[in-house]
């Protein structure tokens, strides 16, 4: 009889522990959701870019030279390591 009582107590303790964790996680999710909604309501909107142009600036001469050097290095590497 004692083994069955011990098993019942263990199952009750397991149910209590799992219930506590479930309630805690539920409260945590609700709290973070409410905080997120509150911050979205009171947070300022992100600033828009001042210039109307969305085009990137033209590449500089140094960038073009660098691309030529990298291209030449790749070409030379591929010539030496052909199979």
Tab-separated table of C-alpha atoms in Angstrom:
chain	number	residue	atom	x	y	z
A	1	UNK	CA	0.000	0.000	0.000
A	2	UNK	CA	2.809	2.355	0.756
A	3	UNK	CA	4.185	2.188	-2.813
A	4	UNK	CA	0.831	3.255	-4.287
A	5	UNK	CA	0.543	6.190	-1.891
A	6	UNK	CA	4.077	7.235	-2.767
A	7	UNK	CA	3.233	7.010	-6.488
A	8	UNK	CA	0.119	9.182	-5.971
A	9	UNK	CA	2.126	11.785	-4.080
A	10	UNK	CA	4.775	11.804	-6.813
A	11	UNK	CA	2.158	12.281	-9.531
A	12	UNK	CA	0.491	15.070	-7.529
A	13	UNK	CA	3.821	16.811	-7.056
A	14	UNK	CA	4.605	16.429	-10.759
A	15	UNK	CA	1.226	17.888	-11.707
A	16	UNK	CA	1.723	20.781	-9.295
A	17	UNK	CA	5.180	21.539	-10.690
A	18	UNK	CA	4.060	21.336	-14.310
A	19	UNK	CA	1.039	23.503	-13.524
A	20	UNK	CA	3.226	26.118	-11.877
A	21	UNK	CA	5.571	26.225	-14.883
A	22	UNK	CA	2.621	26.467	-17.289
A	23	UNK	CA	1.058	29.349	-15.352
A	24	UNK	CA	4.404	31.151	-15.073
A	25	UNK	CA	5.111	30.870	-18.803
A	26	UNK	CA	1.579	32.000	-19.663
A	27	UNK	CA	1.940	35.073	-17.449
A	28	UNK	CA	5.357	35.754	-18.983
A	29	UNK	CA	3.990	35.638	-22.550
A	30	UNK	CA	1.045	37.880	-21.660
A	31	UNK	CA	3.323	40.371	-19.907
A	32	UNK	CA	5.795	40.611	-22.787
A	33	UNK	CA	2.961	40.986	-25.289
A	34	UNK	CA	1.427	43.833	-23.289
A	35	UNK	CA	4.816	45.524	-22.925
A	36	UNK	CA	5.399	45.256	-26.666
A	37	UNK	CA	2.010	46.786	-27.439
A	38	UNK	CA	2.643	49.598	-24.957
A	39	UNK	CA	6.056	50.405	-26.407
A	40	UNK	CA	4.715	50.381	-29.953
A	41	UNK	CA	2.026	52.863	-28.988
A	42	UNK	CA	4.322	55.368	-27.258
A	43	UNK	CA	7.543	54.915	-29.243
A	44	UNK	CA	8.341	57.587	-31.823
A	45	UNK	CA	8.163	56.645	-35.485
A	46	UNK	CA	11.501	56.073	-37.198
A	47	UNK	CA	12.911	59.097	-38.987
A	48	UNK	CA	12.593	59.148	-42.758
A	49	UNK	CA	15.651	59.901	-44.886
A	50	UNK	CA	16.037	63.621	-45.608
A	51	UNK	CA	17.025	63.291	-49.253
A	52	UNK	CA	14.494	62.105	-51.805
A	53	UNK	CA	17.128	60.255	-53.812
A	54	UNK	CA	17.473	56.546	-53.082
A	55	UNK	CA	20.274	56.029	-55.607
A	56	UNK	CA	23.629	54.993	-54.160
A	57	UNK	CA	26.555	57.333	-54.775
A	58	UNK	CA	28.712	56.725	-57.829
A	59	UNK	CA	31.757	54.514	-57.187
A	60	UNK	CA	35.027	56.307	-56.679
A	61	UNK	CA	38.079	55.885	-58.871
A	62	UNK	CA	39.828	53.860	-56.137
A	63	UNK	CA	36.971	51.360	-56.075
A	64	UNK	CA	37.208	50.876	-59.831
A	65	UNK	CA	40.947	50.286	-59.610
A	66	UNK	CA	40.427	47.823	-56.795
A	67	UNK	CA	37.874	45.896	-58.856
A	68	UNK	CA	40.346	45.688	-61.758
A	69	UNK	CA	43.092	44.371	-59.470
A	70	UNK	CA	40.772	41.795	-57.885
A	71	UNK	CA	39.559	40.682	-61.310
A	72	UNK	CA	43.145	40.227	-62.539
A	73	UNK	CA	44.042	38.237	-59.421
A	74	UNK	CA	41.040	35.950	-59.888
A	75	UNK	CA	41.880	35.418	-63.546
A	76	UNK	CA	45.484	34.517	-62.722
A	77	UNK	CA	44.411	32.182	-59.887
A	78	UNK	CA	41.938	30.365	-62.114
A	79	UNK	CA	44.567	29.940	-64.857
A	80	UNK	CA	47.051	28.379	-62.431
A	81	UNK	CA	44.551	26.081	-60.705
A	82	UNK	CA	42.696	24.592	-63.638
A	83	UNK	CA	42.067	20.862	-63.507
